[in-house]
Amino acid sequence: MDIKQQVFEWKDQHHEKKLYCVIGDPIKQSKSPLMLNEAFAVKGINAVYGSFQVAPEQLGQFMEAFRENGLSGMNVTIPHKLHIMQYLDEIDADAKALGAVNTVVNRDGKLIGYNTDGIGYVRSLKEEAIAHIENKKIVVLGAGGASRGIIYALLKESPASITVVNRTLAKAEELVQSLNTSVSLLVAGQEQLELICKDADVVINTTSVGMYPHSEENPFQGILLKKGAVASDLIYNPLLTTFVLTAADQGAIPHGGLGMFIYQGAYAFEYWTGQPAPTDRMRAIVLQALQS
Ligand code: ATR
């Protein structure tokens, strides 16, 4: 069945409700429907959140269907975060600067794009690991899309410095040069990781090293963090990576990636509904699904 027909039939099944969804390719593994349907239910909002597998060549058609059926909002995941922008009427300044949209709001027929990944990460870091990032020294491992999003959000917290460490140094340099900031933004090669981590306050892994099914891998193998530093990972499967667990054993504060997922969804919910998201209930249901 073509994608427009799928959206049409889905709307037909739920015609009395507000409609939200996530699109991606692949999408089957996404916990967003579980998390956001729980949020709508807890808040008594008459809405349903679905998911659509949308291949890159179907994106234009899907967006036509989105408008024709008056969907209220959506989340956007890999591989559409960049290409979605051409189909929107307006893009929030931060999402534009980042070059990626993960949340779309339909405001009276006008589609507006936001990015809640970076702010979701920072909210999680501050609520779960370190309340104040101001004047802290931060090390970020990795220089891809995820790294860019969180660095952009971290810069707004006025840290003392952010050092980007990457296997491919040129990519770290490119990333740093593209960001306009008064914060000290530095780059370093992987061979300097040990030295740089020694006096960092927050060390963040944004690479996929250590993700299931390669959970035994640790991109910080043999590296010691300062006592009381935060060891943070964007990965949430496993909930705590070998990097985070090892660092915690040596006195670091552990911070896993689940909170980022919860809060990027919470911000999306808040943009859509104007109401505070029930984050405890959202976390509980996702945690339960991940552990079953
Ligand atoms: P994402 O959008 O998840 O950030 P990405 O844009 O492909 O994905 O970026 C992946 C990042 O993880 C890159 O910084 C990559 O390093 P390179 O720029 O050198 O490719 C890093 N990365 C991935 N696998 C890695 C590994 N095995 N060791 C070290 N770094 C790795």
mmCIF file of C-alpha atoms and ligand atoms in Angstrom:
data_model
loop_
_atom_site.group_PDB
_atom_site.id
_atom_site.type_symbol
_atom_site.label_atom_id
_atom_site.label_comp_id
_atom_site.label_asym_id
_atom_site.label_seq_id
_atom_site.Cartn_x
_atom_site.Cartn_y
_atom_site.Cartn_z
ATOM 1 C CA MET A 1 0.000 0.000 0.000
ATOM 2 C CA ASP A 2 1.397 3.414 -0.838
ATOM 3 C CA ILE A 3 2.282 5.773 1.958
ATOM 4 C CA LYS A 4 -0.543 8.253 1.259
ATOM 5 C CA GLN A 5 -3.109 5.466 1.459
ATOM 6 C CA GLN A 6 -1.580 4.268 4.748
ATOM 7 C CA VAL A 7 -1.916 7.715 6.311
ATOM 8 C CA PHE A 8 -5.449 8.106 4.966
ATOM 9 C CA GLU A 9 -6.565 4.761 6.419
ATOM 10 C CA TRP A 10 -4.919 5.508 9.757
ATOM 11 C CA LYS A 11 -6.756 8.817 9.953
ATOM 12 C CA ASP A 12 -9.994 7.036 9.052
ATOM 13 C CA GLN A 13 -9.554 4.696 12.024
ATOM 14 C CA HIS A 14 -9.004 7.589 14.432
ATOM 15 C CA HIS A 15 -10.987 10.399 12.824
ATOM 16 C CA GLU A 16 -12.207 11.820 16.115
ATOM 17 C CA LYS A 17 -8.672 12.187 17.551
ATOM 18 C CA LYS A 18 -5.718 14.492 17.091
ATOM 19 C CA LEU A 19 -3.017 12.650 15.177
ATOM 20 C CA TYR A 20 0.719 12.555 15.851
ATOM 21 C CA CYS A 21 3.389 10.190 14.599
ATOM 22 C CA VAL A 22 7.064 9.420 14.159
ATOM 23 C CA ILE A 23 8.622 8.745 10.768
ATOM 24 C CA GLY A 24 11.930 7.056 10.051
ATOM 25 C CA ASP A 25 13.612 4.211 8.217
ATOM 26 C CA PRO A 26 13.840 1.845 10.032
ATOM 27 C CA ILE A 27 11.110 2.684 12.586
ATOM 28 C CA LYS A 28 9.939 -0.629 14.085
ATOM 29 C CA GLN A 29 12.305 -0.354 17.064
ATOM 30 C CA SER A 30 11.092 3.136 18.071
ATOM 31 C CA LYS A 31 9.778 3.553 21.616
ATOM 32 C CA SER A 32 8.263 6.953 20.775
ATOM 33 C CA PRO A 33 4.707 5.648 20.163
ATOM 34 C CA LEU A 34 4.695 3.841 23.518
ATOM 35 C CA MET A 35 6.084 6.901 25.336
ATOM 36 C CA LEU A 36 3.878 9.548 23.735
ATOM 37 C CA ASN A 37 0.641 7.554 23.805
ATOM 38 C CA GLU A 38 1.264 7.170 27.546
ATOM 39 C CA ALA A 39 1.815 10.934 27.837
ATOM 40 C CA PHE A 40 -1.451 11.716 26.016
ATOM 41 C CA ALA A 41 -3.344 9.172 28.132
ATOM 42 C CA VAL A 42 -1.930 10.499 31.438
ATOM 43 C CA LYS A 43 -2.918 14.033 30.472
ATOM 44 C CA GLY A 44 -6.369 12.993 29.204
ATOM 45 C CA ILE A 45 -5.666 14.364 25.715
ATOM 46 C CA ASN A 46 -7.769 12.825 22.951
ATOM 47 C CA ALA A 47 -4.869 12.018 20.623
ATOM 48 C CA VAL A 48 -3.124 9.041 19.106
ATOM 49 C CA TYR A 49 0.541 8.678 18.165
ATOM 50 C CA GLY A 50 1.474 6.272 15.363
ATOM 51 C CA SER A 51 4.582 5.387 13.406
ATOM 52 C CA PHE A 52 5.303 5.212 9.703
ATOM 53 C CA GLN A 53 8.152 3.554 7.910
ATOM 54 C CA VAL A 54 9.034 6.183 5.314
ATOM 55 C CA ALA A 55 11.841 5.531 2.825
ATOM 56 C CA PRO A 56 13.806 8.592 1.620
ATOM 57 C CA GLU A 57 12.032 8.597 -1.757
ATOM 58 C CA GLN A 58 8.604 8.562 -0.019
ATOM 59 C CA LEU A 59 9.189 11.637 2.137
ATOM 60 C CA GLY A 60 7.562 14.113 -0.283
ATOM 61 C CA GLN A 61 4.447 11.956 -0.595
ATOM 62 C CA PHE A 62 4.240 11.456 3.145
ATOM 63 C CA MET A 63 4.373 15.208 3.709
ATOM 64 C CA GLU A 64 1.548 15.733 1.217
ATOM 65 C CA ALA A 65 -0.475 13.191 3.188
ATOM 66 C CA PHE A 66 0.470 14.913 6.460
ATOM 67 C CA ARG A 67 -1.007 18.190 5.206
ATOM 68 C CA GLU A 68 -4.032 16.709 3.414
ATOM 69 C CA ASN A 69 -5.079 14.766 6.516
ATOM 70 C CA GLY A 70 -4.389 17.624 8.929
ATOM 71 C CA LEU A 71 -2.029 15.731 11.216
ATOM 72 C CA SER A 72 -1.166 17.777 14.318
ATOM 73 C CA GLY A 73 2.533 17.009 14.702
ATOM 74 C CA MET A 74 5.323 14.513 14.294
ATOM 75 C CA ASN A 75 8.760 13.393 15.275
ATOM 76 C CA VAL A 76 11.367 12.774 12.639
ATOM 77 C CA THR A 77 14.228 10.357 12.943
ATOM 78 C CA ILE A 78 17.022 8.902 10.821
ATOM 79 C CA PRO A 79 17.383 9.417 7.843
ATOM 80 C CA HIS A 80 14.973 12.391 7.490
ATOM 81 C CA LYS A 81 16.176 15.034 9.968
ATOM 82 C CA LEU A 82 17.844 17.114 7.243
ATOM 83 C CA HIS A 83 15.579 16.525 4.218
ATOM 84 C CA ILE A 84 12.351 17.215 6.126
ATOM 85 C CA MET A 85 13.249 20.917 6.207
ATOM 86 C CA GLN A 86 12.355 21.556 2.558
ATOM 87 C CA TYR A 87 8.735 20.562 3.278
ATOM 88 C CA LEU A 88 8.182 22.937 6.213
ATOM 89 C CA ASP A 89 6.856 26.509 6.260
ATOM 90 C CA GLU A 90 9.062 27.749 9.058
ATOM 91 C CA ILE A 91 12.125 26.480 10.926
ATOM 92 C CA ASP A 92 13.031 27.535 14.431
ATOM 93 C CA ALA A 93 16.336 29.451 14.539
ATOM 94 C CA ASP A 94 18.153 26.805 16.630
ATOM 95 C CA ALA A 95 17.033 23.953 14.373
ATOM 96 C CA LYS A 96 18.129 25.982 11.354
ATOM 97 C CA ALA A 97 21.557 26.646 12.867
ATOM 98 C CA LEU A 98 21.866 22.958 13.701
ATOM 99 C CA GLY A 99 20.724 21.874 10.254
ATOM 100 C CA ALA A 100 18.389 19.217 11.678
ATOM 101 C CA VAL A 101 14.705 18.983 12.639
ATOM 102 C CA ASN A 102 13.286 16.221 14.842
ATOM 103 C CA THR A 103 9.907 17.745 15.743
ATOM 104 C CA VAL A 104 7.198 19.270 13.543
ATOM 105 C CA VAL A 105 4.270 21.277 14.881
ATOM 106 C CA ASN A 106 1.171 21.972 12.759
ATOM 107 C CA ARG A 107 0.046 25.414 13.846
ATOM 108 C CA ASP A 108 -3.206 26.162 11.992
ATOM 109 C CA GLY A 109 -1.933 24.610 8.787
ATOM 110 C CA LYS A 110 1.557 26.071 9.051
ATOM 111 C CA LEU A 111 4.247 23.433 9.597
ATOM 112 C CA ILE A 112 7.035 24.543 11.931
ATOM 113 C CA GLY A 113 10.247 22.567 12.553
ATOM 114 C CA TYR A 114 12.145 22.355 15.839
ATOM 115 C CA ASN A 115 15.031 20.341 17.232
ATOM 116 C CA THR A 116 14.563 18.961 20.736
ATOM 117 C CA ASP A 117 17.515 16.505 20.807
ATOM 118 C CA GLY A 118 20.173 18.873 22.175
ATOM 119 C CA ILE A 119 17.908 20.626 24.679
ATOM 120 C CA GLY A 120 16.553 17.223 25.704
ATOM 121 C CA TYR A 121 20.073 16.044 26.438
ATOM 122 C CA VAL A 122 20.968 19.134 28.476
ATOM 123 C CA ARG A 123 17.741 18.934 30.516
ATOM 124 C CA SER A 124 18.516 15.301 31.289
ATOM 125 C CA LEU A 125 22.136 16.022 32.195
ATOM 126 C CA LYS A 126 21.129 18.853 34.554
ATOM 127 C CA GLU A 127 18.275 16.967 36.220
ATOM 128 C CA GLU A 128 20.079 13.651 36.583
ATOM 129 C CA ALA A 129 23.803 14.346 36.933
ATOM 130 C CA ILE A 130 25.019 17.938 37.341
ATOM 131 C CA ALA A 131 22.774 20.901 38.105
ATOM 132 C CA HIS A 132 25.112 23.645 36.849
ATOM 133 C CA ILE A 133 27.256 23.344 33.744
ATOM 134 C CA GLU A 134 28.394 26.960 33.866
ATOM 135 C CA ASN A 135 32.208 27.201 33.956
ATOM 136 C CA LYS A 136 32.630 23.446 33.707
ATOM 137 C CA LYS A 137 35.143 21.754 31.435
ATOM 138 C CA ILE A 138 33.430 19.414 28.997
ATOM 139 C CA VAL A 139 34.911 16.737 26.723
ATOM 140 C CA VAL A 140 32.802 15.389 23.857
ATOM 141 C CA LEU A 141 33.906 12.243 22.040
ATOM 142 C CA GLY A 142 32.623 12.127 18.436
ATOM 143 C CA ALA A 143 31.908 14.783 15.837
ATOM 144 C CA GLY A 144 28.803 13.545 13.982
ATOM 145 C CA GLY A 145 25.205 14.753 13.943
ATOM 146 C CA ALA A 146 24.446 13.772 17.530
ATOM 147 C CA SER A 147 27.583 15.499 18.784
ATOM 148 C CA ARG A 148 26.729 18.698 16.938
ATOM 149 C CA GLY A 149 23.227 18.806 18.455
ATOM 150 C CA ILE A 150 24.337 18.449 22.032
ATOM 151 C CA ILE A 151 27.318 20.809 21.688
ATOM 152 C CA TYR A 152 25.016 23.478 20.279
ATOM 153 C CA ALA A 153 22.744 23.137 23.331
ATOM 154 C CA LEU A 154 25.641 22.898 25.824
ATOM 155 C CA LEU A 155 27.142 26.175 24.554
ATOM 156 C CA LYS A 156 24.051 28.022 25.818
ATOM 157 C CA GLU A 157 24.931 26.915 29.364
ATOM 158 C CA SER A 158 28.231 28.870 29.263
ATOM 159 C CA PRO A 159 30.696 26.092 30.119
ATOM 160 C CA ALA A 160 34.372 27.039 30.579
ATOM 161 C CA SER A 161 35.315 24.961 27.548
ATOM 162 C CA ILE A 162 34.200 22.164 25.270
ATOM 163 C CA THR A 163 36.878 19.948 23.749
ATOM 164 C CA VAL A 164 35.778 17.813 20.817
ATOM 165 C CA VAL A 165 37.788 14.627 20.413
ATOM 166 C CA ASN A 166 37.354 12.578 17.264
ATOM 167 C CA ARG A 167 39.005 9.688 15.468
ATOM 168 C CA THR A 168 38.934 11.813 12.300
ATOM 169 C CA LEU A 169 40.390 15.112 13.493
ATOM 170 C CA ALA A 170 39.312 17.064 10.397
ATOM 171 C CA LYS A 171 35.649 16.371 11.210
ATOM 172 C CA ALA A 172 36.071 17.783 14.721
ATOM 173 C CA GLU A 173 37.757 20.863 13.286
ATOM 174 C CA GLU A 174 34.974 21.379 10.780
ATOM 175 C CA LEU A 175 32.339 21.076 13.490
ATOM 176 C CA VAL A 176 34.050 23.555 15.803
ATOM 177 C CA GLN A 177 34.601 26.077 13.011
ATOM 178 C CA SER A 178 30.939 25.989 12.059
ATOM 179 C CA LEU A 179 29.771 27.046 15.527
ATOM 180 C CA ASN A 180 29.741 30.705 16.415
ATOM 181 C CA THR A 181 30.406 31.120 20.149
ATOM 182 C CA SER A 182 32.391 32.977 22.780
ATOM 183 C CA VAL A 183 32.928 29.713 24.709
ATOM 184 C CA SER A 184 36.372 28.156 24.322
ATOM 185 C CA LEU A 185 35.804 25.392 21.750
ATOM 186 C CA LEU A 186 38.808 23.128 21.211
ATOM 187 C CA VAL A 187 39.633 20.019 19.218
ATOM 188 C CA ALA A 188 41.932 17.121 19.985
ATOM 189 C CA GLY A 189 42.912 13.807 18.437
ATOM 190 C CA GLN A 190 42.070 10.524 20.113
ATOM 191 C CA GLU A 191 45.673 10.097 21.308
ATOM 192 C CA GLN A 192 45.151 13.095 23.602
ATOM 193 C CA LEU A 193 42.008 11.691 25.190
ATOM 194 C CA GLU A 194 43.694 10.505 28.378
ATOM 195 C CA LEU A 195 45.337 13.864 29.064
ATOM 196 C CA ILE A 196 42.186 15.848 28.324
ATOM 197 C CA CYS A 197 39.897 13.651 30.412
ATOM 198 C CA LYS A 198 42.094 13.998 33.500
ATOM 199 C CA ASP A 199 40.692 17.362 34.505
ATOM 200 C CA ALA A 200 37.333 17.382 32.699
ATOM 201 C CA ASP A 201 34.123 17.854 34.728
ATOM 202 C CA VAL A 202 31.840 16.188 32.191
ATOM 203 C CA VAL A 203 32.907 13.558 29.635
ATOM 204 C CA ILE A 204 30.352 12.608 26.984
ATOM 205 C CA ASN A 205 30.361 9.739 24.497
ATOM 206 C CA THR A 206 28.362 10.570 21.363
ATOM 207 C CA THR A 207 29.720 7.711 19.231
ATOM 208 C CA SER A 208 27.986 4.363 18.876
ATOM 209 C CA VAL A 209 30.905 2.532 20.511
ATOM 210 C CA GLY A 210 29.464 0.428 23.356
ATOM 211 C CA MET A 211 25.959 0.155 21.923
ATOM 212 C CA TYR A 212 24.107 -3.192 21.947
ATOM 213 C CA PRO A 213 25.120 -5.783 20.703
ATOM 214 C CA HIS A 214 28.715 -4.556 21.213
ATOM 215 C CA SER A 215 28.108 -3.622 24.848
ATOM 216 C CA GLU A 216 31.565 -4.751 25.976
ATOM 217 C CA GLU A 217 33.298 -2.009 23.940
ATOM 218 C CA ASN A 218 34.548 1.073 25.758
ATOM 219 C CA PRO A 219 35.804 4.109 23.804
ATOM 220 C CA PHE A 220 37.496 5.327 27.022
ATOM 221 C CA GLN A 221 39.312 2.063 27.739
ATOM 222 C CA GLY A 222 42.010 2.592 30.379
ATOM 223 C CA ILE A 223 41.196 6.282 30.831
ATOM 224 C CA LEU A 224 40.679 7.675 34.309
ATOM 225 C CA LEU A 225 38.282 10.554 34.966
ATOM 226 C CA LYS A 226 38.563 13.047 37.803
ATOM 227 C CA LYS A 227 36.715 11.966 40.995
ATOM 228 C CA GLY A 228 33.189 13.331 40.903
ATOM 229 C CA ALA A 229 33.291 14.046 37.163
ATOM 230 C CA VAL A 230 30.217 13.073 35.146
ATOM 231 C CA ALA A 231 30.557 10.124 32.763
ATOM 232 C CA SER A 232 27.766 10.590 30.231
ATOM 233 C CA ASP A 233 26.703 8.518 27.244
ATOM 234 C CA LEU A 234 24.031 9.159 24.624
ATOM 235 C CA ILE A 235 23.523 5.397 24.288
ATOM 236 C CA TYR A 236 20.519 3.967 26.189
ATOM 237 C CA ASN A 237 20.780 0.355 25.083
ATOM 238 C CA PRO A 238 22.377 -0.789 27.357
ATOM 239 C CA LEU A 239 20.926 1.699 29.866
ATOM 240 C CA LEU A 240 24.440 2.242 31.236
ATOM 241 C CA THR A 241 27.375 1.493 28.943
ATOM 242 C CA THR A 242 30.653 -0.143 29.900
ATOM 243 C CA PHE A 243 32.240 3.323 29.736
ATOM 244 C CA VAL A 244 29.744 4.781 32.236
ATOM 245 C CA LEU A 245 29.814 1.766 34.569
ATOM 246 C CA THR A 246 33.618 1.588 34.616
ATOM 247 C CA ALA A 247 33.934 5.318 35.285
ATOM 248 C CA ALA A 248 31.303 5.096 38.051
ATOM 249 C CA ASP A 249 33.301 2.284 39.692
ATOM 250 C CA GLN A 250 36.214 4.723 39.824
ATOM 251 C CA GLY A 251 34.187 7.514 41.439
ATOM 252 C CA ALA A 252 32.453 9.253 38.542
ATOM 253 C CA ILE A 253 28.758 10.195 38.427
ATOM 254 C CA PRO A 254 26.982 7.946 35.902
ATOM 255 C CA HIS A 255 24.640 9.417 33.276
ATOM 256 C CA GLY A 256 23.042 7.210 30.605
ATOM 257 C CA GLY A 257 21.215 8.185 27.413
ATOM 258 C CA LEU A 258 17.644 7.283 28.396
ATOM 259 C CA GLY A 259 16.947 10.746 29.832
ATOM 260 C CA MET A 260 17.843 12.386 26.519
ATOM 261 C CA PHE A 261 15.298 10.207 24.751
ATOM 262 C CA ILE A 262 12.618 10.964 27.358
ATOM 263 C CA TYR A 263 13.210 14.723 27.346
ATOM 264 C CA GLN A 264 13.453 15.144 23.565
ATOM 265 C CA GLY A 265 9.977 13.577 23.546
ATOM 266 C CA ALA A 266 8.872 15.718 26.489
ATOM 267 C CA TYR A 267 9.829 18.935 24.681
ATOM 268 C CA ALA A 268 7.989 17.751 21.560
ATOM 269 C CA PHE A 269 4.895 17.021 23.705
ATOM 270 C CA GLU A 270 5.167 20.474 25.278
ATOM 271 C CA TYR A 271 5.458 22.214 21.871
ATOM 272 C CA TRP A 272 2.397 20.320 20.626
ATOM 273 C CA THR A 273 0.119 20.670 23.633
ATOM 274 C CA GLY A 274 1.413 23.636 25.627
ATOM 275 C CA GLN A 275 1.255 21.409 28.724
ATOM 276 C CA PRO A 276 4.104 20.046 30.867
ATOM 277 C CA ALA A 277 4.945 16.471 29.872
ATOM 278 C CA PRO A 278 4.429 13.679 32.458
ATOM 279 C CA THR A 279 8.108 12.723 32.301
ATOM 280 C CA ASP A 280 8.053 10.248 35.212
ATOM 281 C CA ARG A 281 5.328 8.186 33.570
ATOM 282 C CA MET A 282 7.038 8.444 30.184
ATOM 283 C CA ARG A 283 10.300 7.196 31.668
ATOM 284 C CA ALA A 284 8.625 4.371 33.572
ATOM 285 C CA ILE A 285 6.885 2.926 30.537
ATOM 286 C CA VAL A 286 9.987 3.108 28.311
ATOM 287 C CA LEU A 287 12.145 1.597 31.039
ATOM 288 C CA GLN A 288 9.682 -1.245 31.481
ATOM 289 C CA ALA A 289 9.737 -1.956 27.727
ATOM 290 C CA LEU A 290 13.534 -1.855 27.554
ATOM 291 C CA GLN A 291 13.870 -4.234 30.479
ATOM 292 C CA SER A 292 11.313 -6.789 29.316
HETATM 293 P P1 ATR B 1 25.530 10.380 14.693
HETATM 294 O O1 ATR B 1 24.488 11.127 13.901
HETATM 295 O O2 ATR B 1 24.960 9.285 15.545
HETATM 296 O O3 ATR B 1 26.410 11.297 15.460
HETATM 297 P P2 ATR B 1 27.543 10.098 12.650
HETATM 298 O O4 ATR B 1 27.209 11.462 12.122
HETATM 299 O O5 ATR B 1 27.789 8.992 11.686
HETATM 300 O O6 ATR B 1 26.411 9.568 13.614
HETATM 301 O O7 ATR B 1 28.840 10.247 13.620
HETATM 302 C C1 ATR B 1 29.412 9.175 14.296
HETATM 303 C C2 ATR B 1 30.575 9.671 15.161
HETATM 304 O O8 ATR B 1 31.049 8.558 15.913
HETATM 305 C C3 ATR B 1 31.765 10.178 14.373
HETATM 306 O O9 ATR B 1 32.401 11.174 15.124
HETATM 307 C C4 ATR B 1 32.646 8.934 14.258
HETATM 308 O O10 ATR B 1 34.019 9.204 14.081
HETATM 309 P P3 ATR B 1 34.634 9.558 12.621
HETATM 310 O O11 ATR B 1 34.251 10.974 12.351
HETATM 311 O O12 ATR B 1 36.087 9.359 12.785
HETATM 312 O O13 ATR B 1 33.988 8.573 11.694
HETATM 313 C C5 ATR B 1 32.421 8.307 15.615
HETATM 314 N N1 ATR B 1 32.674 6.869 15.608
HETATM 315 C C6 ATR B 1 31.871 5.908 15.101
HETATM 316 N N2 ATR B 1 32.430 4.694 15.277
HETATM 317 C C7 ATR B 1 33.613 4.895 15.916
HETATM 318 C C8 ATR B 1 34.651 4.034 16.411
HETATM 319 N N3 ATR B 1 34.583 2.704 16.253
HETATM 320 N N4 ATR B 1 35.700 4.603 17.042
HETATM 321 C C9 ATR B 1 35.769 5.936 17.208
HETATM 322 N N5 ATR B 1 34.827 6.796 16.763
HETATM 323 C C10 ATR B 1 33.763 6.285 16.144
#
